[in-house]
PDB file of C-alpha atoms in Angstrom:
ATOM      1  CA  MET G   1      -8.042 -43.119  -0.501  1.00  0.00           C
ATOM      2  CA  PRO G   2     -11.203 -41.064  -1.170  1.00  0.00           C
ATOM      3  CA  ALA G   3     -11.232 -38.872  -4.261  1.00  0.00           C
ATOM      4  CA  ARG G   4     -10.499 -35.227  -3.590  1.00  0.00           C
ATOM      5  CA  PRO G   5     -13.491 -32.938  -4.220  1.00  0.00           C
ATOM      6  CA  PRO G   6     -13.243 -30.717  -7.304  1.00  0.00           C
ATOM      7  CA  LEU G   7     -12.465 -27.039  -6.780  1.00  0.00           C
ATOM      8  CA  THR G   8     -12.223 -24.234  -9.305  1.00  0.00           C
ATOM      9  CA  ILE G   9      -9.908 -21.419  -8.239  1.00  0.00           C
ATOM     10  CA  LEU G  10     -10.639 -18.095  -9.925  1.00  0.00           C
ATOM     11  CA  LEU G  11      -7.310 -16.276  -9.839  1.00  0.00           C
ATOM     12  CA  ALA G  12      -7.805 -12.517 -10.128  1.00  0.00           C
ATOM     13  CA  ALA G  13      -5.447 -10.501 -12.296  1.00  0.00           C
ATOM     14  CA  PRO G  14      -4.061  -7.978 -11.646  1.00  0.00           C
ATOM     15  CA  ARG G  15      -3.121  -8.960  -8.081  1.00  0.00           C
ATOM     16  CA  GLY G  16      -0.131  -8.641  -5.786  1.00  0.00           C
ATOM     17  CA  PHE G  17       2.813  -6.297  -6.164  1.00  0.00           C
ATOM     18  CA  CYS G  18       2.274  -2.884  -7.702  1.00  0.00           C
ATOM     19  CA  ALA G  19       4.985  -0.679  -9.180  1.00  0.00           C
ATOM     20  CA  GLY G  20       5.353   1.388  -5.983  1.00  0.00           C
ATOM     21  CA  VAL G  21       5.839  -1.686  -3.788  1.00  0.00           C
ATOM     22  CA  ASP G  22       8.211  -3.256  -6.314  1.00  0.00           C
ATOM     23  CA  ARG G  23      10.288  -0.049  -6.368  1.00  0.00           C
ATOM     24  CA  ALA G  24      10.398   0.218  -2.559  1.00  0.00           C
ATOM     25  CA  ILE G  25      11.646  -3.348  -2.101  1.00  0.00           C
ATOM     26  CA  GLN G  26      14.144  -2.829  -4.913  1.00  0.00           C
ATOM     27  CA  ILE G  27      15.481   0.287  -3.161  1.00  0.00           C
ATOM     28  CA  VAL G  28      16.248  -1.701   0.003  1.00  0.00           C
ATOM     29  CA  GLU G  29      17.836  -4.571  -1.941  1.00  0.00           C
ATOM     30  CA  LEU G  30      19.939  -2.236  -4.126  1.00  0.00           C
ATOM     31  CA  ALA G  31      21.062  -0.264  -1.064  1.00  0.00           C
ATOM     32  CA  LEU G  32      22.168  -3.498   0.626  1.00  0.00           C
ATOM     33  CA  ALA G  33      24.015  -4.591  -2.526  1.00  0.00           C
ATOM     34  CA  ARG G  34      25.717  -1.210  -3.046  1.00  0.00           C
ATOM     35  CA  PHE G  35      26.515  -0.138   0.529  1.00  0.00           C
ATOM     36  CA  GLY G  36      26.417  -3.414   2.454  1.00  0.00           C
ATOM     37  CA  ALA G  37      24.562  -4.186   5.678  1.00  0.00           C
ATOM     38  CA  PRO G  38      23.126  -2.705   7.722  1.00  0.00           C
ATOM     39  CA  VAL G  39      20.554  -0.559   5.956  1.00  0.00           C
ATOM     40  CA  TYR G  40      18.028   1.159   8.217  1.00  0.00           C
ATOM     41  CA  VAL G  41      14.367   1.362   7.174  1.00  0.00           C
ATOM     42  CA  ARG G  42      11.920   3.696   8.900  1.00  0.00           C
ATOM     43  CA  HIS G  43       8.632   1.811   9.299  1.00  0.00           C
ATOM     44  CA  GLU G  44       7.859  -1.418   7.422  1.00  0.00           C
ATOM     45  CA  ILE G  45       8.995  -0.765   3.846  1.00  0.00           C
ATOM     46  CA  VAL G  46       5.642  -2.234   2.730  1.00  0.00           C
ATOM     47  CA  HIS G  47       2.891  -3.812   4.818  1.00  0.00           C
ATOM     48  CA  ASN G  48       3.827  -7.469   4.492  1.00  0.00           C
ATOM     49  CA  GLN G  49       5.589  -9.469   7.194  1.00  0.00           C
ATOM     50  CA  PHE G  50       7.042 -12.019   4.754  1.00  0.00           C
ATOM     51  CA  VAL G  51       8.701  -9.237   2.747  1.00  0.00           C
ATOM     52  CA  VAL G  52       9.939  -7.470   5.885  1.00  0.00           C
ATOM     53  CA  GLU G  53      11.442 -10.654   7.372  1.00  0.00           C
ATOM     54  CA  ASN G  54      13.122 -11.504   4.067  1.00  0.00           C
ATOM     55  CA  LEU G  55      14.790  -8.072   3.964  1.00  0.00           C
ATOM     56  CA  ARG G  56      15.695  -8.328   7.657  1.00  0.00           C
ATOM     57  CA  ARG G  57      17.570 -11.562   6.944  1.00  0.00           C
ATOM     58  CA  LYS G  58      19.542  -9.731   4.235  1.00  0.00           C
ATOM     59  CA  GLY G  59      20.631  -6.996   6.647  1.00  0.00           C
ATOM     60  CA  ALA G  60      17.820  -4.432   6.833  1.00  0.00           C
ATOM     61  CA  ILE G  61      17.088  -3.030  10.292  1.00  0.00           C
ATOM     62  CA  PHE G  62      13.532  -1.747  10.726  1.00  0.00           C
ATOM     63  CA  VAL G  63      12.750   1.101  13.112  1.00  0.00           C
ATOM     64  CA  GLU G  64       9.677   3.221  13.733  1.00  0.00           C
ATOM     65  CA  GLU G  65      11.474   6.535  14.319  1.00  0.00           C
ATOM     66  CA  LEU G  66      14.820   8.069  13.377  1.00  0.00           C
ATOM     67  CA  ASP G  67      15.890   8.425  17.023  1.00  0.00           C
ATOM     68  CA  GLU G  68      16.220   4.623  17.135  1.00  0.00           C
ATOM     69  CA  ILE G  69      19.054   4.858  14.575  1.00  0.00           C
ATOM     70  CA  PRO G  70      22.606   5.475  15.879  1.00  0.00           C
ATOM     71  CA  ASP G  71      24.860   8.050  14.248  1.00  0.00           C
ATOM     72  CA  THR G  72      25.856   6.165  11.114  1.00  0.00           C
ATOM     73  CA  ASP G  73      26.938   6.395   7.486  1.00  0.00           C
ATOM     74  CA  ALA G  74      24.580   3.532   6.634  1.00  0.00           C
ATOM     75  CA  PRO G  75      21.652   4.381   4.341  1.00  0.00           C
ATOM     76  CA  VAL G  76      18.323   5.219   5.958  1.00  0.00           C
ATOM     77  CA  ILE G  77      15.272   4.428   3.818  1.00  0.00           C
ATOM     78  CA  PHE G  78      11.792   5.936   4.164  1.00  0.00           C
ATOM     79  CA  SER G  79       8.933   3.517   3.470  1.00  0.00           C
ATOM     80  CA  ALA G  80       6.637   3.456   0.426  1.00  0.00           C
ATOM     81  CA  HIS G  81       3.841   5.108   2.424  1.00  0.00           C
ATOM     82  CA  GLY G  82       5.588   8.482   2.617  1.00  0.00           C
ATOM     83  CA  VAL G  83       6.691  10.534   5.615  1.00  0.00           C
ATOM     84  CA  PRO G  84       5.919  13.944   7.125  1.00  0.00           C
ATOM     85  CA  LYS G  85       8.330  16.719   6.094  1.00  0.00           C
ATOM     86  CA  ALA G  86       9.747  16.720   9.618  1.00  0.00           C
ATOM     87  CA  VAL G  87      11.356  13.311   9.007  1.00  0.00           C
ATOM     88  CA  PRO G  88      13.760  14.204   6.150  1.00  0.00           C
ATOM     89  CA  ALA G  89      14.413  17.500   7.948  1.00  0.00           C
ATOM     90  CA  ALA G  90      15.506  15.582  11.052  1.00  0.00           C
ATOM     91  CA  ALA G  91      17.611  13.240   8.894  1.00  0.00           C
ATOM     92  CA  ARG G  92      19.387  16.210   7.303  1.00  0.00           C
ATOM     93  CA  GLN G  93      20.010  17.770  10.697  1.00  0.00           C
ATOM     94  CA  ARG G  94      21.718  14.550  11.809  1.00  0.00           C
ATOM     95  CA  LYS G  95      23.572  14.325   8.463  1.00  0.00           C
ATOM     96  CA  LEU G  96      22.075  10.894   7.790  1.00  0.00           C
ATOM     97  CA  PHE G  97      22.292   9.556   4.246  1.00  0.00           C
ATOM     98  CA  TYR G  98      18.659   8.863   3.378  1.00  0.00           C
ATOM     99  CA  LEU G  99      16.829   7.384   0.410  1.00  0.00           C
ATOM    100  CA  ASP G 100      13.142   8.045  -0.117  1.00  0.00           C
ATOM    101  CA  ALA G 101      11.101   5.000  -1.180  1.00  0.00           C
ATOM    102  CA  THR G 102       7.805   6.917  -1.098  1.00  0.00           C
ATOM    103  CA  CYS G 103       5.583   5.688  -3.921  1.00  0.00           C
ATOM    104  CA  PRO G 104       5.548   8.328  -6.688  1.00  0.00           C
ATOM    105  CA  LEU G 105       1.735   8.227  -6.644  1.00  0.00           C
ATOM    106  CA  VAL G 106       1.771   9.134  -2.947  1.00  0.00           C
ATOM    107  CA  SER G 107       4.279  11.901  -3.707  1.00  0.00           C
ATOM    108  CA  LYS G 108       1.788  13.205  -6.294  1.00  0.00           C
ATOM    109  CA  VAL G 109      -0.795  13.626  -3.515  1.00  0.00           C
ATOM    110  CA  HIS G 110       1.801  15.469  -1.399  1.00  0.00           C
ATOM    111  CA  VAL G 111       2.424  17.897  -4.270  1.00  0.00           C
ATOM    112  CA  GLU G 112      -1.340  18.446  -4.682  1.00  0.00           C
ATOM    113  CA  ALA G 113      -1.679  19.218  -0.972  1.00  0.00           C
ATOM    114  CA  GLU G 114       1.081  21.814  -1.186  1.00  0.00           C
ATOM    115  CA  ARG G 115      -0.405  23.334  -4.341  1.00  0.00           C
ATOM    116  CA  HIS G 116      -3.862  23.695  -2.744  1.00  0.00           C
ATOM    117  CA  HIS G 117      -2.354  25.161   0.425  1.00  0.00           C
ATOM    118  CA  ALA G 118      -0.327  27.680  -1.570  1.00  0.00           C
ATOM    119  CA  ALA G 119      -3.527  28.682  -3.381  1.00  0.00           C
ATOM    120  CA  GLY G 120      -5.184  29.446  -0.045  1.00  0.00           C
ATOM    121  CA  ASN G 121      -7.540  26.464  -0.046  1.00  0.00           C
ATOM    122  CA  GLU G 122      -8.655  24.585   3.042  1.00  0.00           C
ATOM    123  CA  ILE G 123      -7.878  20.899   2.413  1.00  0.00           C
ATOM    124  CA  LEU G 124     -10.002  17.838   3.185  1.00  0.00           C
ATOM    125  CA  LEU G 125      -8.102  14.538   3.085  1.00  0.00           C
ATOM    126  CA  ILE G 126     -10.250  11.448   2.560  1.00  0.00           C
ATOM    127  CA  GLY G 127      -8.468   8.603   4.342  1.00  0.00           C
ATOM    128  CA  HIS G 128      -8.039   6.465   7.446  1.00  0.00           C
ATOM    129  CA  ALA G 129      -6.738   7.970  10.703  1.00  0.00           C
ATOM    130  CA  GLY G 130      -3.417   6.566  11.836  1.00  0.00           C
ATOM    131  CA  HIS G 131      -2.421   5.062   8.486  1.00  0.00           C
ATOM    132  CA  PRO G 132       1.218   5.959   7.689  1.00  0.00           C
ATOM    133  CA  GLU G 133       0.235   7.404   4.316  1.00  0.00           C
ATOM    134  CA  VAL G 134      -2.293   9.739   5.950  1.00  0.00           C
ATOM    135  CA  ILE G 135       0.224  10.774   8.619  1.00  0.00           C
ATOM    136  CA  GLY G 136       2.768  11.484   5.873  1.00  0.00           C
ATOM    137  CA  THR G 137       0.348  13.476   3.737  1.00  0.00           C
ATOM    138  CA  MET G 138      -0.965  15.586   6.623  1.00  0.00           C
ATOM    139  CA  GLY G 139       2.647  16.141   7.656  1.00  0.00           C
ATOM    140  CA  GLN G 140       3.454  17.957   4.402  1.00  0.00           C
ATOM    141  CA  LEU G 141       1.689  21.063   5.703  1.00  0.00           C
ATOM    142  CA  PRO G 142       1.416  23.027   8.949  1.00  0.00           C
ATOM    143  CA  GLU G 143      -0.747  21.455  11.648  1.00  0.00           C
ATOM    144  CA  GLY G 144      -4.424  22.226  11.076  1.00  0.00           C
ATOM    145  CA  ALA G 145      -4.076  22.868   7.337  1.00  0.00           C
ATOM    146  CA  VAL G 146      -5.518  19.452   6.450  1.00  0.00           C
ATOM    147  CA  ARG G 147      -8.728  18.031   7.878  1.00  0.00           C
ATOM    148  CA  LEU G 148      -9.354  14.266   7.759  1.00  0.00           C
ATOM    149  CA  ILE G 149     -12.609  12.862   6.352  1.00  0.00           C
ATOM    150  CA  GLU G 150     -12.996   9.135   7.105  1.00  0.00           C
ATOM    151  CA  THR G 151     -16.673   8.416   6.406  1.00  0.00           C
ATOM    152  CA  SER G 152     -19.753   9.602   4.556  1.00  0.00           C
ATOM    153  CA  ASP G 153     -21.031  10.966   7.888  1.00  0.00           C
ATOM    154  CA  ASP G 154     -17.865  13.057   8.199  1.00  0.00           C
ATOM    155  CA  ALA G 155     -18.524  14.418   4.700  1.00  0.00           C
ATOM    156  CA  ARG G 156     -22.090  15.307   5.665  1.00  0.00           C
ATOM    157  CA  THR G 157     -21.131  17.153   8.856  1.00  0.00           C
ATOM    158  CA  VAL G 158     -17.806  18.852   8.102  1.00  0.00           C
ATOM    159  CA  LEU G 159     -18.002  22.641   8.353  1.00  0.00           C
ATOM    160  CA  PRO G 160     -15.163  24.347   6.483  1.00  0.00           C
ATOM    161  CA  GLY G 161     -14.172  27.903   7.286  1.00  0.00           C
ATOM    162  CA  ASN G 162     -14.808  29.048   3.698  1.00  0.00           C
ATOM    163  CA  PRO G 163     -16.759  26.674   1.406  1.00  0.00           C
ATOM    164  CA  GLU G 164     -15.616  28.740  -1.593  1.00  0.00           C
ATOM    165  CA  ARG G 165     -11.930  27.965  -0.880  1.00  0.00           C
ATOM    166  CA  LEU G 166     -12.038  24.206  -0.438  1.00  0.00           C
ATOM    167  CA  ALA G 167     -10.132  21.287  -1.980  1.00  0.00           C
ATOM    168  CA  PHE G 168     -10.003  17.537  -1.409  1.00  0.00           C
ATOM    169  CA  ILE G 169      -7.291  14.900  -1.804  1.00  0.00           C
ATOM    170  CA  THR G 170      -7.420  11.186  -0.974  1.00  0.00           C
ATOM    171  CA  GLN G 171      -5.328   8.351   0.376  1.00  0.00           C
ATOM    172  CA  THR G 172      -4.212   6.163  -2.553  1.00  0.00           C
ATOM    173  CA  THR G 173      -5.423   2.805  -1.171  1.00  0.00           C
ATOM    174  CA  LEU G 174      -9.098   3.458  -0.424  1.00  0.00           C
ATOM    175  CA  SER G 175     -12.243   1.696  -1.607  1.00  0.00           C
ATOM    176  CA  VAL G 176     -13.074   3.209  -4.986  1.00  0.00           C
ATOM    177  CA  ASP G 177     -16.836   2.996  -4.300  1.00  0.00           C
ATOM    178  CA  ASP G 178     -16.686   4.400  -0.752  1.00  0.00           C
ATOM    179  CA  THR G 179     -14.524   7.280  -1.894  1.00  0.00           C
ATOM    180  CA  ALA G 180     -16.834   8.060  -4.809  1.00  0.00           C
ATOM    181  CA  GLU G 181     -19.746   8.264  -2.336  1.00  0.00           C
ATOM    182  CA  ILE G 182     -17.830  10.635  -0.039  1.00  0.00           C
ATOM    183  CA  VAL G 183     -16.718  12.816  -2.959  1.00  0.00           C
ATOM    184  CA  ALA G 184     -20.314  12.997  -4.257  1.00  0.00           C
ATOM    185  CA  ILE G 185     -21.510  14.229  -0.852  1.00  0.00           C
ATOM    186  CA  LEU G 186     -18.761  16.853  -0.676  1.00  0.00           C
ATOM    187  CA  LYS G 187     -19.487  18.085  -4.208  1.00  0.00           C
ATOM    188  CA  GLU G 188     -23.203  18.340  -3.476  1.00  0.00           C
ATOM    189  CA  ARG G 189     -22.591  20.300  -0.267  1.00  0.00           C
ATOM    190  CA  PHE G 190     -19.745  22.406  -1.626  1.00  0.00           C
ATOM    191  CA  PRO G 191     -20.109  22.926  -5.395  1.00  0.00           C
ATOM    192  CA  ALA G 192     -16.916  25.007  -5.535  1.00  0.00           C
ATOM    193  CA  ILE G 193     -14.733  22.250  -4.051  1.00  0.00           C
ATOM    194  CA  VAL G 194     -11.628  21.475  -6.123  1.00  0.00           C
ATOM    195  CA  GLY G 195     -10.456  17.889  -6.667  1.00  0.00           C
ATOM    196  CA  PRO G 196      -7.321  16.331  -8.140  1.00  0.00           C
ATOM    197  CA  HIS G 197      -6.711  16.624 -11.906  1.00  0.00           C
ATOM    198  CA  LYS G 198      -6.387  12.835 -11.945  1.00  0.00           C
ATOM    199  CA  GLU G 199      -7.916  10.587  -9.302  1.00  0.00           C
ATOM    200  CA  ASP G 200      -5.669  10.073  -6.260  1.00  0.00           C
ATOM    201  CA  ILE G 201      -6.636   6.426  -5.706  1.00  0.00           C
ATOM    202  CA  CYS G 202      -3.808   4.656  -7.462  1.00  0.00           C
ATOM    203  CA  TYR G 203      -4.123   2.536 -10.599  1.00  0.00           C
ATOM    204  CA  ALA G 204      -3.162  -0.625  -8.685  1.00  0.00           C
ATOM    205  CA  THR G 205      -5.832  -0.184  -6.002  1.00  0.00           C
ATOM    206  CA  THR G 206      -8.446   0.512  -8.679  1.00  0.00           C
ATOM    207  CA  ASN G 207      -7.398  -2.445 -10.856  1.00  0.00           C
ATOM    208  CA  ARG G 208      -7.259  -4.942  -7.974  1.00  0.00           C
ATOM    209  CA  GLN G 209     -10.693  -3.925  -6.765  1.00  0.00           C
ATOM    210  CA  ALA G 210     -12.131  -4.250 -10.296  1.00  0.00           C
ATOM    211  CA  ALA G 211     -10.567  -7.715 -10.628  1.00  0.00           C
ATOM    212  CA  VAL G 212     -12.109  -8.846  -7.329  1.00  0.00           C
ATOM    213  CA  LYS G 213     -15.518  -7.539  -8.408  1.00  0.00           C
ATOM    214  CA  SER G 214     -15.293  -9.754 -11.495  1.00  0.00           C
ATOM    215  CA  ILE G 215     -14.669 -12.987  -9.526  1.00  0.00           C
ATOM    216  CA  ALA G 216     -16.655 -12.374  -6.322  1.00  0.00           C
ATOM    217  CA  PRO G 217     -20.171 -13.150  -7.681  1.00  0.00           C
ATOM    218  CA  ARG G 218     -18.936 -16.548  -8.956  1.00  0.00           C
ATOM    219  CA  SER G 219     -17.056 -17.477  -5.757  1.00  0.00           C
ATOM    220  CA  ASP G 220     -18.277 -19.363  -2.680  1.00  0.00           C
ATOM    221  CA  ARG G 221     -15.349 -17.822  -0.808  1.00  0.00           C
ATOM    222  CA  VAL G 222     -12.658 -15.280  -1.669  1.00  0.00           C
ATOM    223  CA  ILE G 223      -9.187 -15.293  -0.157  1.00  0.00           C
ATOM    224  CA  VAL G 224      -7.274 -12.027  -0.140  1.00  0.00           C
ATOM    225  CA  VAL G 225      -3.583 -12.713   0.476  1.00  0.00           C
ATOM    226  CA  GLY G 226      -2.333  -9.800   2.531  1.00  0.00           C
ATOM    227  CA  ALA G 227      -1.546  -8.337   5.924  1.00  0.00           C
ATOM    228  CA  PRO G 228      -4.038  -7.028   8.496  1.00  0.00           C
ATOM    229  CA  ASN G 229      -2.291  -3.609   8.496  1.00  0.00           C
ATOM    230  CA  SER G 230      -2.468  -3.342   4.692  1.00  0.00           C
ATOM    231  CA  SER G 231      -5.172  -0.838   3.769  1.00  0.00           C
ATOM    232  CA  ASN G 232      -5.515  -1.975   0.159  1.00  0.00           C
ATOM    233  CA  SER G 233      -5.824  -5.638   1.237  1.00  0.00           C
ATOM    234  CA  LEU G 234      -8.561  -4.858   3.771  1.00  0.00           C
ATOM    235  CA  ARG G 235     -10.452  -2.954   1.085  1.00  0.00           C
ATOM    236  CA  LEU G 236     -10.305  -6.020  -1.203  1.00  0.00           C
ATOM    237  CA  VAL G 237     -12.058  -8.098   1.473  1.00  0.00           C
ATOM    238  CA  GLU G 238     -14.826  -5.489   1.729  1.00  0.00           C
ATOM    239  CA  VAL G 239     -15.142  -5.181  -2.053  1.00  0.00           C
ATOM    240  CA  ALA G 240     -15.420  -8.966  -2.512  1.00  0.00           C
ATOM    241  CA  GLU G 241     -18.299  -9.266  -0.045  1.00  0.00           C
ATOM    242  CA  ARG G 242     -20.135  -6.251  -1.426  1.00  0.00           C
ATOM    243  CA  ALA G 243     -19.769  -7.672  -4.940  1.00  0.00           C
ATOM    244  CA  GLY G 244     -21.627 -10.860  -4.022  1.00  0.00           C
ATOM    245  CA  CYS G 245     -19.254 -13.329  -2.362  1.00  0.00           C
ATOM    246  CA  PRO G 246     -20.840 -14.843   0.795  1.00  0.00           C
ATOM    247  CA  LYS G 247     -17.563 -14.587   2.725  1.00  0.00           C
ATOM    248  CA  ALA G 248     -14.116 -13.122   2.017  1.00  0.00           C
ATOM    249  CA  LEU G 249     -11.109 -13.781   4.226  1.00  0.00           C
ATOM    250  CA  LEU G 250      -7.787 -12.007   4.678  1.00  0.00           C
ATOM    251  CA  ILE G 251      -5.022 -14.613   4.993  1.00  0.00           C
ATOM    252  CA  GLN G 252      -1.278 -13.974   5.274  1.00  0.00           C
ATOM    253  CA  ARG G 253       0.116 -17.521   4.977  1.00  0.00           C
ATOM    254  CA  ALA G 254      -1.212 -21.008   4.132  1.00  0.00           C
ATOM    255  CA  HIS G 255      -0.797 -22.269   7.716  1.00  0.00           C
ATOM    256  CA  GLU G 256      -3.427 -19.705   8.828  1.00  0.00           C
ATOM    257  CA  ILE G 257      -6.174 -21.313   6.728  1.00  0.00           C
ATOM    258  CA  ASN G 258      -9.129 -22.446   8.847  1.00  0.00           C
ATOM    259  CA  TRP G 259     -10.384 -25.309   6.697  1.00  0.00           C
ATOM    260  CA  ALA G 260     -13.814 -25.237   8.334  1.00  0.00           C
ATOM    261  CA  ASP G 261     -14.395 -21.922   6.546  1.00  0.00           C
ATOM    262  CA  PHE G 262     -14.116 -23.723   3.188  1.00  0.00           C
ATOM    263  CA  GLU G 263     -16.218 -26.852   3.732  1.00  0.00           C
ATOM    264  CA  GLY G 264     -18.495 -27.662   0.805  1.00  0.00           C
ATOM    265  CA  ILE G 265     -17.190 -24.977  -1.549  1.00  0.00           C
ATOM    266  CA  THR G 266     -16.785 -25.615  -5.281  1.00  0.00           C
ATOM    267  CA  THR G 267     -15.411 -22.235  -6.398  1.00  0.00           C
ATOM    268  CA  LEU G 268     -12.761 -20.171  -4.640  1.00  0.00           C
ATOM    269  CA  GLY G 269     -11.658 -16.682  -5.631  1.00  0.00           C
ATOM    270  CA  VAL G 270      -8.041 -15.743  -4.897  1.00  0.00           C
ATOM    271  CA  THR G 271      -6.355 -12.356  -5.080  1.00  0.00           C
ATOM    272  CA  ALA G 272      -3.529 -10.553  -3.290  1.00  0.00           C
ATOM    273  CA  GLY G 273      -3.022  -7.059  -1.944  1.00  0.00           C
ATOM    274  CA  ALA G 274      -0.471  -4.768  -3.563  1.00  0.00           C
ATOM    275  CA  SER G 275       2.215  -5.605  -0.989  1.00  0.00           C
ATOM    276  CA  ALA G 276       1.815  -9.414  -1.095  1.00  0.00           C
ATOM    277  CA  PRO G 277       4.322 -11.393  -3.206  1.00  0.00           C
ATOM    278  CA  GLN G 278       3.240 -14.092  -5.657  1.00  0.00           C
ATOM    279  CA  VAL G 279       5.066 -16.784  -3.654  1.00  0.00           C
ATOM    280  CA  LEU G 280       2.420 -16.462  -0.917  1.00  0.00           C
ATOM    281  CA  VAL G 281      -0.391 -16.840  -3.459  1.00  0.00           C
ATOM    282  CA  ASP G 282       1.295 -19.987  -4.809  1.00  0.00           C
ATOM    283  CA  GLU G 283       1.677 -21.337  -1.258  1.00  0.00           C
ATOM    284  CA  ILE G 284      -2.055 -20.984  -0.598  1.00  0.00           C
ATOM    285  CA  ILE G 285      -3.039 -22.536  -3.930  1.00  0.00           C
ATOM    286  CA  ASP G 286      -0.710 -25.478  -3.171  1.00  0.00           C
ATOM    287  CA  ALA G 287      -2.418 -25.933   0.203  1.00  0.00           C
ATOM    288  CA  PHE G 288      -5.763 -26.288  -1.585  1.00  0.00           C
ATOM    289  CA  ARG G 289      -4.244 -28.666  -4.166  1.00  0.00           C
ATOM    290  CA  ALA G 290      -3.338 -30.992  -1.295  1.00  0.00           C
ATOM    291  CA  ARG G 291      -7.028 -31.270  -0.334  1.00  0.00           C
ATOM    292  CA  TYR G 292      -8.924 -30.653  -3.559  1.00  0.00           C
ATOM    293  CA  ASP G 293      -8.759 -31.559  -7.229  1.00  0.00           C
ATOM    294  CA  VAL G 294      -7.945 -27.997  -8.272  1.00  0.00           C
ATOM    295  CA  THR G 295      -8.516 -26.286 -11.605  1.00  0.00           C
ATOM    296  CA  VAL G 296      -7.095 -22.760 -11.789  1.00  0.00           C
ATOM    297  CA  GLU G 297      -8.816 -20.231 -14.035  1.00  0.00           C
ATOM    298  CA  SER G 298      -7.057 -16.888 -14.493  1.00  0.00           C
ATOM    299  CA  VAL G 299      -9.514 -13.983 -14.710  1.00  0.00           C
ATOM    300  CA  VAL G 300      -7.761 -10.968 -16.258  1.00  0.00           C
ATOM    301  CA  THR G 301      -9.476  -7.577 -16.144  1.00  0.00           C
ATOM    302  CA  ALA G 302      -6.488  -5.324 -16.899  1.00  0.00           C
ATOM    303  CA  ASN G 303      -2.835  -5.508 -17.900  1.00  0.00           C
ATOM    304  CA  GLU G 304      -0.250  -3.493 -15.993  1.00  0.00           C
ATOM    305  CA  ASN G 305       3.126  -2.460 -17.366  1.00  0.00           C
ATOM    306  CA  ILE G 306       3.987   0.449 -15.076  1.00  0.00           C
ATOM    307  CA  ALA G 307       7.450   0.785 -13.513  1.00  0.00           C
ATOM    308  CA  PHE G 308       9.030   3.561 -11.442  1.00  0.00           C
ATOM    309  CA  ASN G 309      12.696   4.580 -11.395  1.00  0.00           C
ATOM    310  CA  VAL G 310      14.769   4.032  -8.263  1.00  0.00           C
ATOM    311  CA  PRO G 311      16.593   7.029  -6.711  1.00  0.00           C
ATOM    312  CA  ARG G 312      19.576   8.389  -8.615  1.00  0.00           C
ATOM    313  CA  GLU G 313      22.031   7.198  -5.925  1.00  0.00           C
ATOM    314  CA  LEU G 314      21.141   3.562  -6.646  1.00  0.00           C
ATOM    315  CA  ARG G 315      21.358   3.580 -10.433  1.00  0.00           C
ATOM    316  CA  ASP G 316      24.246   1.879 -12.216  1.00  0.00           C
ATOM    317  CA  ASP G 317      25.732   5.187 -13.355  1.00  0.00           C
ATOM    318  CA  ALA G 318      25.627   6.776  -9.873  1.00  0.00           C
ATOM    319  CA  GLN G 319      28.827   8.358  -8.565  1.00  0.00           C
ATOM    320  CA  PRO G 320      30.358   6.553  -5.558  1.00  0.00           C
ATOM    321  CA  ARG G 321      29.237   8.146  -2.295  1.00  0.00           C
ATOM    322  CA  ALA G 322      31.961   9.564  -0.080  1.00  0.00           C
ATOM    323  CA  SER G 323      31.859   7.637   3.164  1.00  0.00           C
ATOM    324  CA  ARG G 324      33.825   7.363   6.363  1.00  0.00           C
ATOM    325  CA  ARG G 325      32.731   3.765   6.637  1.00  0.00           C
ATOM    326  CA  VAL G 326      35.250   1.125   5.609  1.00  0.00           C
ATOM    327  CA  GLN G 327      33.778  -1.157   2.989  1.00  0.00           C
ATOM    328  CA  GLY G 328      34.953  -4.693   3.558  1.00  0.00           C
TER     329      GLY G 328
END
């Protein structure tokens, strides 16, 4: 049997689950444990199919809109990405029992948007059209109150009604470098523009991108473990290539690996998006161990110890919820 070729895997840290994702998954699991199945979840709780399927097996039912949910006493959970104000309003109208798993850092952006609107500012939201977080943030205010800026070109051409009454907010999962470029253009064009007190791009997005930048120049290839609809995972692929890696690939599971993409490599960078669990990272590393003589080197650029509380209704000291449903 021929000797396996040597391969150094540079394992970026931080990687994988962030506090907001961890909290969202915990909310679904605690709701299932406390109230029993089914638990309804509007939109994927986080953008990872493995996580979604795991929760589905435990009794979570995923829907895109509330009108897919029958009249029920079962909990209804809003995803980590946040929802427009119309969604909880509709839930209240139907007397649904809902739990909000919106990441607190996304909620912070919602509060900023409302504060700027109340102050009479026109709001520019830097983000990606169609992403659930952007839909949720724009949905905090009346239609037309928030204008979306996706690119540097948008920043160069946008014409606000009153440049003296202008503010910007951002999606939390953007490229740090791209966003900095867009913000610089806006500030040059509109010196009076008001930004967030603290950057909107979340700590986890920033840390994961910094970690990838540290391994990319040393890597022949970089694998980002994540889903194709995960904004922060897609940004990691872009960041890796810009930072000097010849090719970065987004891979969800080990069976998706196209081994031809890795022929002749000696160093592989590995990271994971904020909604990808460690078990999928381990699965991919094991797949390489089967073909290579692997040495894993952990490259740590930051330590994270952030945690967010779950909703009051799910805490150990919560009062039992009155329900018409028979618990059995």
